[in-house]
Short mmCIF file of C-alpha atoms and ligand atoms in Angstrom, two decimals:
data_model
loop_
_atom_site.label_atom_id
_atom_site.label_comp_id
_atom_site.label_asym_id
_atom_site.label_seq_id
_atom_site.Cartn_x
_atom_site.Cartn_y
_atom_site.Cartn_z
CA MET A 1 55.41 84.18 283.03
CA GLU A 2 55.67 87.31 280.88
CA PHE A 3 56.21 87.39 277.14
CA LYS A 4 57.07 90.38 274.97
CA GLU A 5 54.40 91.55 272.54
CA PHE A 6 56.38 89.90 269.73
CA THR A 7 58.65 86.84 269.87
CA ASN A 8 61.02 85.82 267.08
CA SER A 9 60.31 82.29 266.03
CA LEU A 10 62.37 81.74 262.91
CA PHE A 11 65.56 79.89 263.79
CA ILE A 12 67.67 79.56 260.68
CA ASN A 13 71.35 78.66 260.45
CA GLY A 14 71.81 79.14 264.20
CA GLU A 15 70.30 82.64 264.26
CA TRP A 16 66.94 84.11 265.17
CA HIS A 17 65.17 86.00 262.38
CA GLN A 18 61.93 87.78 261.88
CA VAL A 19 59.88 88.48 258.79
CA ASP A 20 57.75 91.53 258.14
CA GLN A 21 55.94 92.01 261.47
CA LYS A 22 52.77 93.14 259.75
CA GLN A 23 51.89 89.50 259.39
CA THR A 24 52.16 87.64 262.67
CA GLU A 25 50.57 84.73 264.42
CA SER A 26 48.85 85.25 267.75
CA VAL A 27 49.37 82.77 270.58
CA VAL A 28 46.40 82.46 272.94
CA ASN A 29 46.10 80.84 276.38
CA PRO A 30 43.21 78.35 275.95
CA ALA A 31 42.49 78.43 279.71
CA THR A 32 41.79 82.17 279.84
CA LEU A 33 41.58 83.30 276.18
CA GLU A 34 44.30 85.84 277.00
CA HIS A 35 46.70 86.84 274.25
CA ILE A 36 50.25 85.72 275.19
CA THR A 37 52.41 87.02 272.35
CA LYS A 38 52.72 87.14 268.59
CA VAL A 39 55.26 85.12 266.63
CA SER A 40 56.84 85.40 263.20
CA TYR A 41 54.76 84.31 260.23
CA GLY A 42 57.17 82.62 257.86
CA GLY A 43 56.36 81.02 254.52
CA LYS A 44 57.97 79.78 251.32
CA SER A 45 61.09 81.92 251.25
CA GLU A 46 61.96 81.43 254.97
CA THR A 47 61.48 77.67 254.56
CA GLU A 48 63.75 77.67 251.52
CA GLN A 49 66.40 79.52 253.53
CA ALA A 50 66.07 76.99 256.34
CA ILE A 51 66.36 74.08 253.90
CA ALA A 52 69.47 75.67 252.36
CA ALA A 53 70.99 76.03 255.85
CA ALA A 54 70.15 72.42 256.71
CA SER A 55 71.62 71.22 253.38
CA ALA A 56 74.84 73.14 253.96
CA ALA A 57 75.15 71.77 257.50
CA PHE A 58 74.48 68.16 256.45
CA SER A 59 77.92 67.42 255.10
CA ASP A 60 79.79 68.17 258.35
CA TRP A 61 77.10 66.87 260.67
CA SER A 62 76.68 63.54 258.91
CA LYS A 63 80.45 63.00 258.92
CA LYS A 64 80.72 63.37 262.70
CA THR A 65 80.92 60.13 264.59
CA GLY A 66 77.92 58.99 266.56
CA ARG A 67 79.85 59.73 269.77
CA GLU A 68 80.43 63.31 268.65
CA ARG A 69 76.78 63.84 267.78
CA SER A 70 75.66 62.31 271.05
CA ARG A 71 77.52 64.96 273.09
CA TYR A 72 75.16 67.68 271.82
CA LEU A 73 72.13 65.57 272.65
CA TYR A 74 73.43 64.84 276.17
CA ARG A 75 73.93 68.56 276.73
CA ALA A 76 70.44 69.35 275.42
CA HIS A 77 69.04 66.65 277.72
CA GLU A 78 70.72 68.17 280.76
CA LEU A 79 69.62 71.69 279.87
CA MET A 80 66.05 70.56 279.42
CA LEU A 81 65.94 68.71 282.75
CA LYS A 82 67.36 71.74 284.57
CA ASP A 83 64.54 73.85 283.13
CA VAL A 84 61.53 71.59 283.70
CA ASP A 85 59.60 74.13 285.79
CA ARG A 86 59.87 77.02 283.30
CA LEU A 87 59.30 74.82 280.25
CA GLY A 88 56.29 73.24 281.97
CA GLU A 89 54.78 76.66 282.62
CA ILE A 90 55.22 77.71 279.00
CA LEU A 91 53.60 74.48 277.87
CA THR A 92 50.58 74.88 280.17
CA MET A 93 50.17 78.51 279.18
CA GLU A 94 49.93 77.87 275.46
CA GLN A 95 48.43 74.36 275.43
CA GLY A 96 46.29 74.17 278.56
CA LYS A 97 47.27 70.84 280.15
CA PRO A 98 47.70 70.86 283.95
CA LEU A 99 51.14 71.89 285.14
CA GLN A 100 52.03 68.47 286.57
CA GLU A 101 51.19 66.86 283.23
CA ALA A 102 53.14 69.56 281.39
CA LYS A 103 56.23 68.96 283.54
CA GLY A 104 55.77 65.23 282.92
CA GLU A 105 55.79 65.93 279.20
CA ILE A 106 59.02 67.95 279.48
CA LYS A 107 60.66 65.02 281.30
CA SER A 108 59.39 62.69 278.59
CA ALA A 109 60.71 65.10 275.91
CA ALA A 110 64.10 65.07 277.65
CA SER A 111 64.06 61.27 277.78
CA PHE A 112 64.10 61.14 273.96
CA LEU A 113 67.20 63.37 273.94
CA LEU A 114 68.88 60.99 276.38
CA TRP A 115 67.84 57.80 274.61
CA TYR A 116 69.07 59.07 271.22
CA ALA A 117 72.26 60.49 272.76
CA GLU A 118 72.92 56.87 273.75
CA GLU A 119 71.63 55.43 270.48
CA ALA A 120 73.73 57.75 268.27
CA SER A 121 76.73 55.42 268.54
CA ARG A 122 74.73 52.32 267.69
CA GLY A 123 73.80 52.65 264.03
CA TYR A 124 74.82 49.03 263.45
CA GLY A 125 75.01 47.52 260.00
CA GLU A 126 74.87 43.86 259.01
CA TRP A 127 77.27 41.29 257.62
CA LEU A 128 75.33 38.91 255.39
CA PRO A 129 76.50 35.33 254.92
CA SER A 130 76.68 35.09 251.13
CA SER A 131 75.26 32.23 249.04
CA THR A 132 78.52 32.15 247.11
CA ASN A 133 82.08 31.99 248.37
CA SER A 134 83.16 34.57 245.84
CA LYS A 135 81.35 37.45 247.51
CA ARG A 136 81.09 39.27 250.78
CA MET A 137 78.04 41.39 251.49
CA LEU A 138 77.45 44.08 254.02
CA VAL A 139 74.62 46.49 254.73
CA ILE A 140 75.26 49.95 256.15
CA GLY A 141 72.79 52.61 257.32
CA GLN A 142 73.45 56.15 256.17
CA PRO A 143 71.59 59.31 257.20
CA ILE A 144 68.86 60.03 254.67
CA GLY A 145 69.64 63.79 254.45
CA VAL A 146 67.64 66.90 255.28
CA VAL A 147 64.43 66.09 257.15
CA GLY A 148 61.29 68.23 257.33
CA ALA A 149 59.58 67.69 260.69
CA ILE A 150 55.97 68.80 261.22
CA THR A 151 54.57 68.53 264.73
CA PRO A 152 51.18 68.96 266.46
CA TRP A 153 49.98 70.95 269.48
CA ASN A 154 48.83 68.15 271.78
CA PHE A 155 52.39 67.28 272.89
CA PRO A 156 54.24 70.44 271.84
CA SER A 157 57.57 69.40 273.37
CA SER A 158 57.84 65.63 273.28
CA MET A 159 56.65 65.34 269.67
CA ILE A 160 59.56 67.59 268.69
CA THR A 161 62.30 65.72 270.54
CA ARG A 162 60.83 62.35 269.49
CA LYS A 163 61.49 63.36 265.87
CA VAL A 164 64.48 65.69 266.07
CA ALA A 165 66.63 63.65 268.49
CA PRO A 166 66.71 60.44 266.39
CA ALA A 167 67.16 62.47 263.20
CA LEU A 168 70.21 64.23 264.67
CA ALA A 169 71.55 61.01 266.18
CA ALA A 170 71.37 59.36 262.76
CA GLY A 171 73.32 62.25 261.19
CA CYS A 172 70.43 64.08 259.51
CA THR A 173 69.76 67.82 259.68
CA VAL A 174 66.28 69.19 260.29
CA VAL A 175 63.81 71.92 259.39
CA LEU A 176 61.04 71.96 262.00
CA LYS A 177 57.55 73.35 261.59
CA PRO A 178 55.77 73.29 264.95
CA SER A 179 52.04 73.72 265.39
CA PRO A 180 50.76 77.31 265.16
CA GLU A 181 48.90 76.82 268.47
CA THR A 182 52.07 75.99 270.41
CA PRO A 183 55.16 77.73 268.99
CA LEU A 184 56.50 78.84 272.39
CA SER A 185 57.50 75.36 273.55
CA ALA A 186 59.20 74.87 270.17
CA ILE A 187 61.10 78.16 270.54
CA ALA A 188 62.26 77.06 273.99
CA ILE A 189 63.56 73.78 272.55
CA MET A 190 65.46 75.62 269.80
CA GLU A 191 67.03 77.81 272.52
CA ILE A 192 68.15 74.64 274.27
CA PHE A 193 69.80 73.31 271.11
CA GLU A 194 71.44 76.71 270.65
CA LYS A 195 72.80 76.62 274.23
CA ALA A 196 73.93 73.04 273.73
CA GLY A 197 76.23 74.42 271.02
CA LEU A 198 74.66 72.62 268.07
CA PRO A 199 76.37 73.89 264.90
CA GLY A 200 74.32 76.42 262.89
CA GLY A 201 71.92 74.89 260.35
CA VAL A 202 71.75 71.45 261.97
CA VAL A 203 68.31 72.29 263.38
CA ASN A 204 66.17 75.10 261.96
CA MET A 205 62.62 76.18 262.67
CA VAL A 206 60.01 78.06 260.68
CA THR A 207 56.60 79.04 262.07
CA GLY A 208 53.80 80.61 260.08
CA ASP A 209 51.84 79.56 257.02
CA ALA A 210 51.50 75.76 257.44
CA LYS A 211 50.55 75.10 253.83
CA ALA A 212 53.32 77.28 252.36
CA ILE A 213 55.95 75.81 254.68
CA GLY A 214 54.76 72.26 253.99
CA GLN A 215 54.69 72.90 250.25
CA ALA A 216 58.23 74.32 250.27
CA MET A 217 59.38 71.14 252.05
CA LEU A 218 57.51 68.95 249.56
CA ASN A 219 58.85 70.85 246.52
CA SER A 220 62.47 70.80 247.63
CA LYS A 221 64.65 68.03 246.26
CA ALA A 222 67.03 68.61 249.15
CA VAL A 223 64.40 67.48 251.67
CA LYS A 224 64.65 63.71 251.51
CA MET A 225 62.13 62.88 254.19
CA ILE A 226 59.14 64.38 255.93
CA THR A 227 58.24 63.17 259.39
CA PHE A 228 54.75 64.21 260.42
CA THR A 229 52.46 63.86 263.42
CA GLY A 230 48.93 65.16 263.00
CA SER A 231 45.61 64.41 261.41
CA THR A 232 45.10 61.53 258.99
CA ALA A 233 43.77 63.96 256.36
CA THR A 234 46.95 66.09 256.37
CA GLY A 235 49.09 62.95 256.53
CA LYS A 236 47.44 61.56 253.40
CA TYR A 237 47.97 64.87 251.62
CA LEU A 238 51.69 64.93 252.50
CA MET A 239 52.08 61.32 251.42
CA SER A 240 50.41 61.86 248.05
CA GLU A 241 52.40 65.05 247.38
CA GLY A 242 55.62 63.44 248.61
CA ALA A 243 55.09 60.61 246.13
CA LYS A 244 55.88 63.01 243.26
CA GLN A 245 59.55 62.89 244.29
CA MET A 246 59.38 59.50 246.06
CA LYS A 247 60.16 61.34 249.27
CA LYS A 248 60.08 59.24 252.37
CA VAL A 249 57.03 60.33 254.38
CA SER A 250 56.84 58.97 257.95
CA LEU A 251 53.42 59.38 259.48
CA GLU A 252 52.02 59.29 263.00
CA LEU A 253 48.32 59.95 262.58
CA GLY A 254 45.01 59.76 264.38
CA GLY A 255 43.66 56.95 266.49
CA HIS A 256 40.41 55.54 267.82
CA ALA A 257 41.67 53.40 270.66
CA PRO A 258 39.37 50.78 272.14
CA ILE A 259 39.67 49.52 275.70
CA ILE A 260 38.35 46.01 276.32
CA VAL A 261 37.57 45.16 279.93
CA PHE A 262 37.24 41.35 280.13
CA ASP A 263 35.20 39.63 282.82
CA ASP A 264 38.30 38.54 284.77
CA ALA A 265 39.82 42.07 284.88
CA ASP A 266 40.93 43.77 288.08
CA LEU A 267 38.13 46.35 288.00
CA GLU A 268 39.75 48.93 290.26
CA LYS A 269 42.86 48.92 288.06
CA ALA A 270 40.75 48.95 284.89
CA ALA A 271 38.66 51.93 286.03
CA THR A 272 41.64 53.95 287.28
CA LEU A 273 43.67 53.37 284.11
CA SER A 274 40.73 53.81 281.72
CA LEU A 275 40.18 57.19 283.31
CA ALA A 276 43.88 58.03 283.04
CA SER A 277 43.92 57.06 279.37
CA LYS A 278 40.77 58.95 278.44
CA PHE A 279 41.23 62.13 280.42
CA ARG A 280 44.99 62.73 280.24
CA ASN A 281 45.49 65.94 278.28
CA ASN A 282 41.70 66.24 278.38
CA GLY A 283 41.33 63.45 275.85
CA GLN A 284 43.55 65.18 273.29
CA THR A 285 45.99 62.33 272.82
CA CYS A 286 46.16 60.17 269.69
CA ILE A 287 46.54 57.01 271.78
CA CYS A 288 43.88 57.92 274.34
CA ALA A 289 40.89 55.64 274.76
CA ASN A 290 38.01 56.56 272.49
CA ARG A 291 35.69 53.58 273.16
CA LEU A 292 35.16 51.27 276.11
CA TYR A 293 33.92 47.70 275.62
CA VAL A 294 33.03 46.15 278.98
CA HIS A 295 31.96 42.54 279.60
CA GLU A 296 28.32 42.55 280.71
CA LYS A 297 29.13 40.47 283.82
CA VAL A 298 31.26 43.28 285.25
CA ALA A 299 29.68 46.29 283.55
CA GLU A 300 27.64 47.52 286.49
CA ALA A 301 30.50 47.39 288.97
CA PHE A 302 33.00 48.86 286.49
CA THR A 303 30.69 51.73 285.47
CA ALA A 304 30.02 52.63 289.10
CA LEU A 305 33.76 52.76 289.82
CA LEU A 306 34.47 54.86 286.73
CA LYS A 307 31.60 57.27 287.49
CA GLU A 308 32.84 57.80 291.04
CA LYS A 309 36.33 58.61 289.79
CA VAL A 310 35.25 60.86 286.89
CA GLU A 311 33.02 62.89 289.21
CA GLN A 312 36.07 63.74 291.31
CA LEU A 313 37.99 65.29 288.40
CA GLN A 314 38.58 69.02 288.81
CA ILE A 315 38.33 71.23 285.73
CA GLY A 316 40.21 74.50 285.58
CA ASN A 317 43.18 76.56 284.55
CA GLY A 318 46.07 74.07 284.55
CA VAL A 319 48.36 76.42 286.48
CA LYS A 320 46.18 75.95 289.60
CA GLU A 321 47.06 73.29 292.13
CA GLY A 322 44.67 70.30 292.11
CA VAL A 323 43.35 70.79 288.57
CA ASP A 324 43.05 67.49 286.66
CA LEU A 325 41.53 68.73 283.42
CA GLY A 326 42.48 71.90 281.57
CA PRO A 327 40.66 73.43 278.63
CA LEU A 328 40.46 72.03 275.12
CA ILE A 329 42.81 73.65 272.62
CA ASN A 330 40.29 75.89 270.83
CA GLU A 331 36.64 76.58 270.09
CA GLN A 332 36.55 74.16 267.19
CA ALA A 333 37.63 71.34 269.52
CA VAL A 334 34.73 72.12 271.91
CA LYS A 335 32.31 72.18 268.98
CA LYS A 336 33.54 68.78 267.78
CA VAL A 337 33.04 67.17 271.21
CA LYS A 338 29.61 68.80 271.56
CA ALA A 339 28.59 67.53 268.09
CA GLN A 340 29.54 63.93 268.99
CA TYR A 341 27.75 64.31 272.33
CA ASP A 342 24.54 65.64 270.68
CA ASP A 343 24.66 62.95 268.02
CA ALA A 344 25.01 60.21 270.66
CA LEU A 345 22.16 61.57 272.79
CA SER A 346 19.88 61.96 269.79
CA LYS A 347 20.44 58.25 269.03
CA GLY A 348 19.63 57.06 272.54
CA ALA A 349 22.85 57.33 274.61
CA GLN A 350 22.39 57.88 278.35
CA ILE A 351 24.53 60.20 280.49
CA VAL A 352 26.33 58.31 283.27
CA CYS A 353 27.98 61.51 284.48
CA GLY A 354 28.97 64.92 283.13
CA GLY A 355 27.06 66.52 280.27
CA SER A 356 27.22 69.54 278.03
CA ASP A 357 25.82 72.07 280.51
CA LEU A 358 28.41 74.83 280.40
CA ASN A 359 26.90 76.33 283.59
CA ALA A 360 28.44 73.35 285.39
CA ILE A 361 31.90 74.70 284.51
CA PRO A 362 33.26 76.60 287.53
CA ASN A 363 32.71 80.34 287.56
CA GLY A 364 35.32 82.64 286.16
CA LEU A 365 36.63 80.21 283.54
CA ALA A 366 36.56 81.86 280.15
CA GLY A 367 38.47 79.21 278.19
CA PHE A 368 37.50 76.26 276.01
CA TYR A 369 36.05 73.85 278.55
CA PHE A 370 33.85 70.75 278.37
CA GLN A 371 32.83 68.59 281.34
CA PRO A 372 34.31 65.09 281.60
CA THR A 373 31.43 62.93 280.45
CA VAL A 374 30.66 59.20 280.38
CA LEU A 375 27.90 57.81 278.15
CA SER A 376 26.18 54.40 278.23
CA GLU A 377 23.62 52.70 275.90
CA VAL A 378 25.97 53.57 273.07
CA THR A 379 25.40 52.05 269.61
CA ASP A 380 27.71 51.55 266.63
CA ASP A 381 25.91 54.10 264.45
CA MET A 382 26.94 56.97 266.73
CA ALA A 383 29.75 59.19 265.40
CA ILE A 384 31.72 58.76 268.61
CA MET A 385 32.16 55.04 267.83
CA THR A 386 33.92 55.74 264.52
CA GLU A 387 35.34 59.28 264.64
CA GLU A 388 38.28 60.43 266.74
CA THR A 389 36.88 62.56 269.60
CA PHE A 390 39.92 64.41 270.97
CA GLY A 391 37.98 65.48 274.04
CA PRO A 392 36.66 64.32 277.43
CA LEU A 393 33.78 62.15 276.20
CA PHE A 394 33.80 58.43 277.04
CA PRO A 395 31.28 55.96 275.57
CA ILE A 396 30.72 52.52 277.15
CA GLN A 397 29.32 49.57 275.24
CA LEU A 398 28.69 46.11 276.73
CA PHE A 399 29.64 42.74 275.25
CA SER A 400 28.99 39.11 276.14
CA ASP A 401 31.33 37.33 273.74
CA ASP A 402 35.10 38.04 273.73
CA ASP A 403 35.52 37.52 269.99
CA GLU A 404 32.70 39.97 269.31
CA ALA A 405 34.50 42.62 271.39
CA ILE A 406 37.76 42.04 269.51
CA ALA A 407 35.95 42.25 266.15
CA LYS A 408 34.33 45.52 267.21
CA ALA A 409 37.65 46.88 268.41
CA ASN A 410 39.16 46.12 265.00
CA ASN A 411 36.23 47.54 263.05
CA THR A 412 37.85 50.89 262.26
CA ASP A 413 40.27 52.34 259.72
CA TYR A 414 42.48 53.47 262.59
CA GLY A 415 45.11 51.18 264.11
CA LEU A 416 47.27 53.08 266.59
CA ALA A 417 46.70 51.80 270.14
CA ALA A 418 44.33 49.34 271.84
CA TYR A 419 44.14 48.37 275.50
CA ILE A 420 42.91 45.28 277.28
CA PHE A 421 42.29 44.55 280.93
CA THR A 422 42.59 40.91 281.93
CA GLU A 423 44.56 38.86 284.45
CA ASN A 424 44.68 35.81 282.15
CA THR A 425 47.99 35.23 280.31
CA GLY A 426 46.55 33.07 277.54
CA LYS A 427 43.77 35.56 276.84
CA THR A 428 46.32 38.40 276.90
CA LEU A 429 48.41 36.88 274.15
CA ARG A 430 45.50 35.57 272.07
CA THR A 431 43.87 38.99 272.12
CA ALA A 432 47.05 41.02 271.58
CA GLU A 433 47.85 38.95 268.48
CA LYS A 434 44.36 39.48 267.05
CA LEU A 435 44.18 43.24 267.60
CA GLU A 436 45.05 45.21 264.45
CA TYR A 437 46.96 47.92 266.27
CA GLY A 438 50.58 49.05 266.34
CA ILE A 439 50.48 49.22 270.14
CA VAL A 440 48.61 46.95 272.56
CA GLY A 441 48.59 47.93 276.23
CA VAL A 442 47.82 45.11 278.67
CA ASN A 443 46.71 46.49 282.03
CA ASP A 444 48.82 49.43 280.87
CA VAL A 445 47.79 52.68 279.20
CA PHE A 446 51.16 54.48 279.08
CA PRO A 447 53.14 52.64 276.40
CA ALA A 448 54.92 55.69 274.91
CA LEU A 449 58.44 55.50 276.35
CA SER A 450 61.67 56.58 274.68
CA GLU A 451 62.97 53.01 274.37
CA ALA A 452 59.84 51.59 272.71
CA PRO A 453 58.60 51.78 269.10
CA PHE A 454 55.47 53.92 268.92
CA GLY A 455 53.42 53.88 265.74
CA GLY A 456 50.24 52.80 264.06
CA MET A 457 48.87 50.38 261.48
CA LYS A 458 46.18 51.00 258.84
CA GLU A 459 45.32 54.73 258.55
CA SER A 460 47.07 55.58 261.81
CA GLY A 461 50.52 55.68 260.28
CA ASN A 462 53.39 53.90 258.64
CA SER A 463 56.43 54.35 260.87
CA LYS A 464 57.87 54.02 264.36
CA GLU A 465 59.16 56.64 266.76
CA GLY A 466 61.15 55.73 269.84
CA GLY A 467 63.63 52.93 270.44
CA HIS A 468 66.25 51.85 267.94
CA HIS A 469 63.36 51.53 265.46
CA GLY A 470 62.89 55.32 265.64
CA MET A 471 66.47 56.03 264.56
CA ASP A 472 66.28 53.40 261.82
CA GLU A 473 63.64 55.52 260.05
CA PHE A 474 66.33 58.15 259.37
CA LEU A 475 68.94 55.70 258.09
CA GLU A 476 68.92 54.51 254.49
CA LYS A 477 70.12 50.98 254.02
CA LYS A 478 72.87 50.46 251.48
CA LEU A 479 74.11 47.08 250.26
CA ILE A 480 77.84 46.84 249.60
CA SER A 481 78.44 43.69 247.57
CA ILE A 482 82.14 42.79 247.21
CA ALA A 483 83.44 40.17 244.81
CA ILE A 484 86.60 38.79 246.34
CA GLU A 485 87.65 36.38 243.60
P1 ADP B 1 45.64 68.61 264.24
O1 ADP B 1 44.17 68.41 263.99
O2 ADP B 1 46.25 67.67 265.20
O3 ADP B 1 46.04 70.04 264.44
P2 ADP B 1 46.79 68.87 261.62
O4 ADP B 1 47.12 67.79 260.68
O5 ADP B 1 45.84 69.92 261.19
O6 ADP B 1 46.30 68.11 262.91
O7 ADP B 1 48.09 69.62 262.14
C1 ADP B 1 49.28 68.97 262.52
C2 ADP B 1 50.46 69.78 262.02
O8 ADP B 1 50.42 69.80 260.60
C3 ADP B 1 50.45 71.25 262.46
O9 ADP B 1 51.79 71.67 262.66
C4 ADP B 1 49.82 71.92 261.26
O10 ADP B 1 50.15 73.29 261.17
C5 ADP B 1 50.45 71.14 260.13
N1 ADP B 1 49.76 71.20 258.83
C6 ADP B 1 48.45 71.30 258.59
N2 ADP B 1 48.22 71.35 257.26
C7 ADP B 1 49.42 71.27 256.65
C8 ADP B 1 49.89 71.25 255.27
N3 ADP B 1 49.04 71.30 254.26
N4 ADP B 1 51.22 71.15 255.05
C9 ADP B 1 52.09 71.07 256.08
N5 ADP B 1 51.73 71.08 257.35
C10 ADP B 1 50.42 71.18 257.65
#
């Protein structure tokens, strides 16, 4: 796929704009280190223009019925599904994940458009039985207003539709700031909204200076809510700055997901799905497994199964057939994985398979690669047991007591997703209730579907995306209390 040397990436009031091309942002293919294109570098003034466009569009858009709004989302859904192959290629080129995974993400991104096209007509209120006969009370949900949406690079398409579709369904208008690493998928989604006939200003996008764009959103009284997916550090910053105006700040942040493999687990299933959780998107997923706790009775058999499967994974440029693992997103990401790996080895971890030998990476690959690696003899003082890894490094620790494993799983400030493998119903429910996580997968590592609420506890976030819960975040509840006597 060919791109021009420069691609406009400011979508404001239904039109494409560019700023002074002297300052641009370069987009690089992490699999080859090749330059793909440059995009516009917007900042404060472009963000203010986008906010003004979104504010002007809000009045008409919020007055449309849910049915009317849903038509645009249905059209966008159809357009996206028709274009899965091209959109998948763009995604792989700028982000690195294998093409099959990228196309899967596009289908998932489209599923949020469909779900919220359906949900747009269902912003139900409540009728409250009053404690006095002289009153009637009802609660309605009204769109909160202009929303600033800030999205990450690990799911450059589905993180956008998971925020923008429910916001639009609820009647809000949006200013989007995608990740600087992956603006091309975001541009393609804006083009889809444009083709779907969305009125100008309902969705706008500004790429460029993250801090300046974020600050312009935070400073604007017109922006009533910021919805953010990214690091916990940036999330905390946005929340503290947003507090100055009591802005609603919805956060989807980092994770440190544990997998517990109990002694009654189906080991084949547990090994296959643990691998899928850890190595999907090369470990760059906020819900991907970061730590494995395996019951000592089954540890040997489980580790052998996992090793056999990990050793079959093919690393390479994601556009090639048969590649399971693409590159990491950038050099910093490789350094972070290597630092956790070195720290673990220096404290006594053993390599089950993989390792940091870059000579083991197939010839001719210039990108940001790291071998899929499994470590055993892992102890709690190793950085990998407390810090998010975001890479293909998998530590295994053994346990003998179930409650000890659950306590260890909970011993983190993160609380996004946890997974358990067991065939015992009682143990499933007892454990799921005890785990301090917003999502618990039971023999299941793919819980993020359009109909389900996705979100974390503790320092992993404060909101839900997906399902009717996801649209609720964009609706402000208003009590209408009517005295009838
Ligand atoms: P990650 O490590 O996943 O890239 P970040 O929190 O750094 O997490 O980035 C997630 C998104 O937040 C990206 O779109 C990034 O550009 C944006 N971002 C980073 N810093 C700020 C900021 N100060 N204000 C607004 N957005 C920011």
